[in-house]
C-alpha positions as a LaTeX table, in Angstrom:
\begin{tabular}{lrrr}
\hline
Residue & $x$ (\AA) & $y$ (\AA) & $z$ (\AA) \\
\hline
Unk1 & 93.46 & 162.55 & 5.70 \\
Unk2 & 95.61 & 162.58 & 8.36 \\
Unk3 & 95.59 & 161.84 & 12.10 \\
Unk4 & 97.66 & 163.53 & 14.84 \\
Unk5 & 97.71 & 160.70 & 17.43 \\
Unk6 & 98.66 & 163.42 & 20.71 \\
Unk7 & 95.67 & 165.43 & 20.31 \\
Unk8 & 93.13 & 162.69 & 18.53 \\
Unk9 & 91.63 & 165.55 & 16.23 \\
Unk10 & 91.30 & 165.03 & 12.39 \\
Unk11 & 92.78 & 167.54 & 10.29 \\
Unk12 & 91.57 & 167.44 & 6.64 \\
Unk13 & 92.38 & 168.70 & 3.31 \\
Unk14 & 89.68 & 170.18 & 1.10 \\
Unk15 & 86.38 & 172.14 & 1.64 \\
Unk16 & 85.49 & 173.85 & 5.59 \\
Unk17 & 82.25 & 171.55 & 5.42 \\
Unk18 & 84.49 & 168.62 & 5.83 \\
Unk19 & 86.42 & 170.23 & 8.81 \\
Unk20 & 86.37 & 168.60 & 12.75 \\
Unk21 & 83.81 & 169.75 & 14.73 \\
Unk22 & 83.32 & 169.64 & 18.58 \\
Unk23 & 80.85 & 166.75 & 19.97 \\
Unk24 & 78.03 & 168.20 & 21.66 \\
Unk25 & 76.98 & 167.30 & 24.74 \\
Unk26 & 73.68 & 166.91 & 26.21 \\
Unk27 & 73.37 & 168.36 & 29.96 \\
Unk28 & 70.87 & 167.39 & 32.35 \\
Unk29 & 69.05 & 169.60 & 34.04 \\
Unk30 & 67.50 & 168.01 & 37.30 \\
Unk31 & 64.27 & 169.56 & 38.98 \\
Unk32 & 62.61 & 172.66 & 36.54 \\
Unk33 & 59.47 & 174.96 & 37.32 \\
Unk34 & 56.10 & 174.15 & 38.67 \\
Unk35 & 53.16 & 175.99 & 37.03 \\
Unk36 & 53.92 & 178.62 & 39.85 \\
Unk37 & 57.32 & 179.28 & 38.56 \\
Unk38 & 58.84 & 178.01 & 41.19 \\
Unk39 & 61.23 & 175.06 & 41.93 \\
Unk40 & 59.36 & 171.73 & 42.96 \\
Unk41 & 60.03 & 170.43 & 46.69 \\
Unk42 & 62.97 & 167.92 & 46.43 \\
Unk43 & 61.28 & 163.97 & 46.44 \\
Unk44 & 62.27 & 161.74 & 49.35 \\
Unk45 & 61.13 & 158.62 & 47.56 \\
Unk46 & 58.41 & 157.97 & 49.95 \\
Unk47 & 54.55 & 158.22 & 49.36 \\
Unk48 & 52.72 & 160.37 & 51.35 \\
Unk49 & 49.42 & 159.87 & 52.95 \\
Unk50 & 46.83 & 160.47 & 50.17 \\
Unk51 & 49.53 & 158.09 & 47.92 \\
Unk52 & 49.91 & 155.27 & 50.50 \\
Unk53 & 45.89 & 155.26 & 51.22 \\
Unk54 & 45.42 & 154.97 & 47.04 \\
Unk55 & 48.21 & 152.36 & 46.87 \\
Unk56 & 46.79 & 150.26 & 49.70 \\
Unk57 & 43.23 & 150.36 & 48.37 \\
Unk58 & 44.34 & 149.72 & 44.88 \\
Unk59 & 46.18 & 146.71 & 46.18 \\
Unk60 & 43.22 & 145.51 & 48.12 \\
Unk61 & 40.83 & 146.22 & 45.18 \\
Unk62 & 43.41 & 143.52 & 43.02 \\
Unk63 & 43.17 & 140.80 & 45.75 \\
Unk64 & 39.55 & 141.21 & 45.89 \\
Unk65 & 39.22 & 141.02 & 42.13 \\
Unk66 & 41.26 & 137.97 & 42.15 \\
Unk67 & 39.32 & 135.95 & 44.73 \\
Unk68 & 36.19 & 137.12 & 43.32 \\
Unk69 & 37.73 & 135.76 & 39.77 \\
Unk70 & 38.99 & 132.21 & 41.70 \\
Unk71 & 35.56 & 131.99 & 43.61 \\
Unk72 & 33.25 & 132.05 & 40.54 \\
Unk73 & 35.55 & 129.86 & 38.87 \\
Unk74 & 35.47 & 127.17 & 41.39 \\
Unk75 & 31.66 & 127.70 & 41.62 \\
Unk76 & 31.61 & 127.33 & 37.31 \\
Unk77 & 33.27 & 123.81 & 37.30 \\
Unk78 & 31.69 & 122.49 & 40.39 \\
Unk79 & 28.37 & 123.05 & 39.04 \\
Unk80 & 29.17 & 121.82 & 35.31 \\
Unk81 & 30.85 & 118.13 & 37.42 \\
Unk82 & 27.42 & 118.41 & 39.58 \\
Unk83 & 25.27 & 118.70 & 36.23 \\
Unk84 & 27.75 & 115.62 & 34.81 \\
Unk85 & 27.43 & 113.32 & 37.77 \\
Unk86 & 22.82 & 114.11 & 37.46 \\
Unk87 & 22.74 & 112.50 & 34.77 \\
Unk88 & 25.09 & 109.65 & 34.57 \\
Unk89 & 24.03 & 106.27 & 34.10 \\
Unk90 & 24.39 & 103.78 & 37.11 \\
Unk91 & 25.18 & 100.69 & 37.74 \\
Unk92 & 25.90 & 98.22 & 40.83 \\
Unk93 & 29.70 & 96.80 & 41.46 \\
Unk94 & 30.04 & 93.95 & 44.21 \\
Unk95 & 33.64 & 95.11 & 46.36 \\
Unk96 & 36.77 & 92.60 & 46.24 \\
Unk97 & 39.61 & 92.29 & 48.63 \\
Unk98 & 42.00 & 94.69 & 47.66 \\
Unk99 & 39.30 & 97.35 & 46.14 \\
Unk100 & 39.16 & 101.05 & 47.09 \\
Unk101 & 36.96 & 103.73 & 46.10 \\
Unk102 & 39.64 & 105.47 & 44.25 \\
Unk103 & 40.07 & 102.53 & 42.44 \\
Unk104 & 36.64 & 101.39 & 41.47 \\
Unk105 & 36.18 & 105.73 & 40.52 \\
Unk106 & 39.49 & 105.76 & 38.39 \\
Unk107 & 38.01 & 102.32 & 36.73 \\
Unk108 & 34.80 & 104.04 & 35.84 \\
Unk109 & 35.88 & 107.83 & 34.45 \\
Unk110 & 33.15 & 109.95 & 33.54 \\
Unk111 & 33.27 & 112.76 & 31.03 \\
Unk112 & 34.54 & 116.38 & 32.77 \\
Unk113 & 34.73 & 115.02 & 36.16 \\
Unk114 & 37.90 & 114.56 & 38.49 \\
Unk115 & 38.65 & 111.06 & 39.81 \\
Unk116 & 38.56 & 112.88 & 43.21 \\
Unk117 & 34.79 & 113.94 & 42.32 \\
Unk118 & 34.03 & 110.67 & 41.37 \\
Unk119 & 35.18 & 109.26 & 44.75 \\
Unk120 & 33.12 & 111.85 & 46.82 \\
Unk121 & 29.92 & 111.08 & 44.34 \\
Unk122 & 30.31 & 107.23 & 45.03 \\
Unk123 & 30.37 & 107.60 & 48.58 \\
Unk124 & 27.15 & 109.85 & 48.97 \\
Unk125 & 25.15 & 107.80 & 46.66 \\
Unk126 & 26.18 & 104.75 & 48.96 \\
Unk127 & 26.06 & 106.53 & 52.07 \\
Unk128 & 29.77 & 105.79 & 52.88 \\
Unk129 & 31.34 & 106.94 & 56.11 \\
Unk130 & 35.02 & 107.05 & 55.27 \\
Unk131 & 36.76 & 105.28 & 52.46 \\
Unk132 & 36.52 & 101.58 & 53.87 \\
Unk133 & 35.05 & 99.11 & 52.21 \\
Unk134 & 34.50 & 95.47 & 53.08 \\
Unk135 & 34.45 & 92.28 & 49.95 \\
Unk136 & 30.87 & 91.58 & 48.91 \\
Unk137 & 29.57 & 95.13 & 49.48 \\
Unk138 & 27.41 & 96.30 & 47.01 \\
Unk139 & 28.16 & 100.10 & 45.54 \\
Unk140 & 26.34 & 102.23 & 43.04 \\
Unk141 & 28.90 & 103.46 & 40.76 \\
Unk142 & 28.45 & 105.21 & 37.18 \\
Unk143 & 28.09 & 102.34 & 34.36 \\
Unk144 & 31.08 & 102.54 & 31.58 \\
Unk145 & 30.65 & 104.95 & 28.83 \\
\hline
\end{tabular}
């Protein structure tokens, strides 16, 4: 086999199956027929108004879905922490200097429920206004599991 480096085409010796053959080349064809027969109006790469109403409520129908999704969530582990903190065992803690709610809550964890939970739960069940407390006051918190 030999190789004739001006023209870059491969000569060879033997059979014709073995001889060079032209690449072929794909060609593009843009555009085509419509079921008409005739050529399709040229696309200007914006939607029109049937596309733009279908992609706006298609978008609006995903955000909806996903706060509908978020919603019940929320409303799923709110009510399992409400069902935790029903039936929790209590018992009463006397406040020293330095205490805070988040403290005595983080000191006290119960099962499934956030320490920020907790906090809100101690303060209702004591009738809290505001996180404040004074030393000596006496607070209903859940016993230790």
């Amino acid at each position: 086999m030999s190789r004739n480096a001006c023209t870059a085409v491969y000569a060879f010796e033997g059979t014709a199956a073995l001889a060079a053959r032209p690449a072929r080349r794909l060609t593009l064809v843009e555009g085509g027929l419509n079921r008409k027969g005739t050529a399709p109006a040229p696309r200007t790469g914006r939607l029109d108004a049937p596309q733009l109403v279908f992609a706006i409520l298609a978008g609006a129908a995903v955000v909806a879905a996903i706060v509908l999704a978020s919603t019940l969530s929320d409303l799923a582990i709110s009510s399992s922490r409400a069902r935790a903190l029903e039936d929790v065992a209590t018992t009463t803690v006397t406040v020293s200097e330095g205490d805070s709610l988040w403290g005595i809550a983080a000191e006290r964890p119960v099962e499934g429920v956030e320490t920020a939970d907790l906090v809100r739960w101690i303060a209702d069940a004591n009738a809290l206004d505001g996180a404040s407390l004074r030393p000596g006051q006496s607070l209903v918190v859940p016993a230790r599991g």
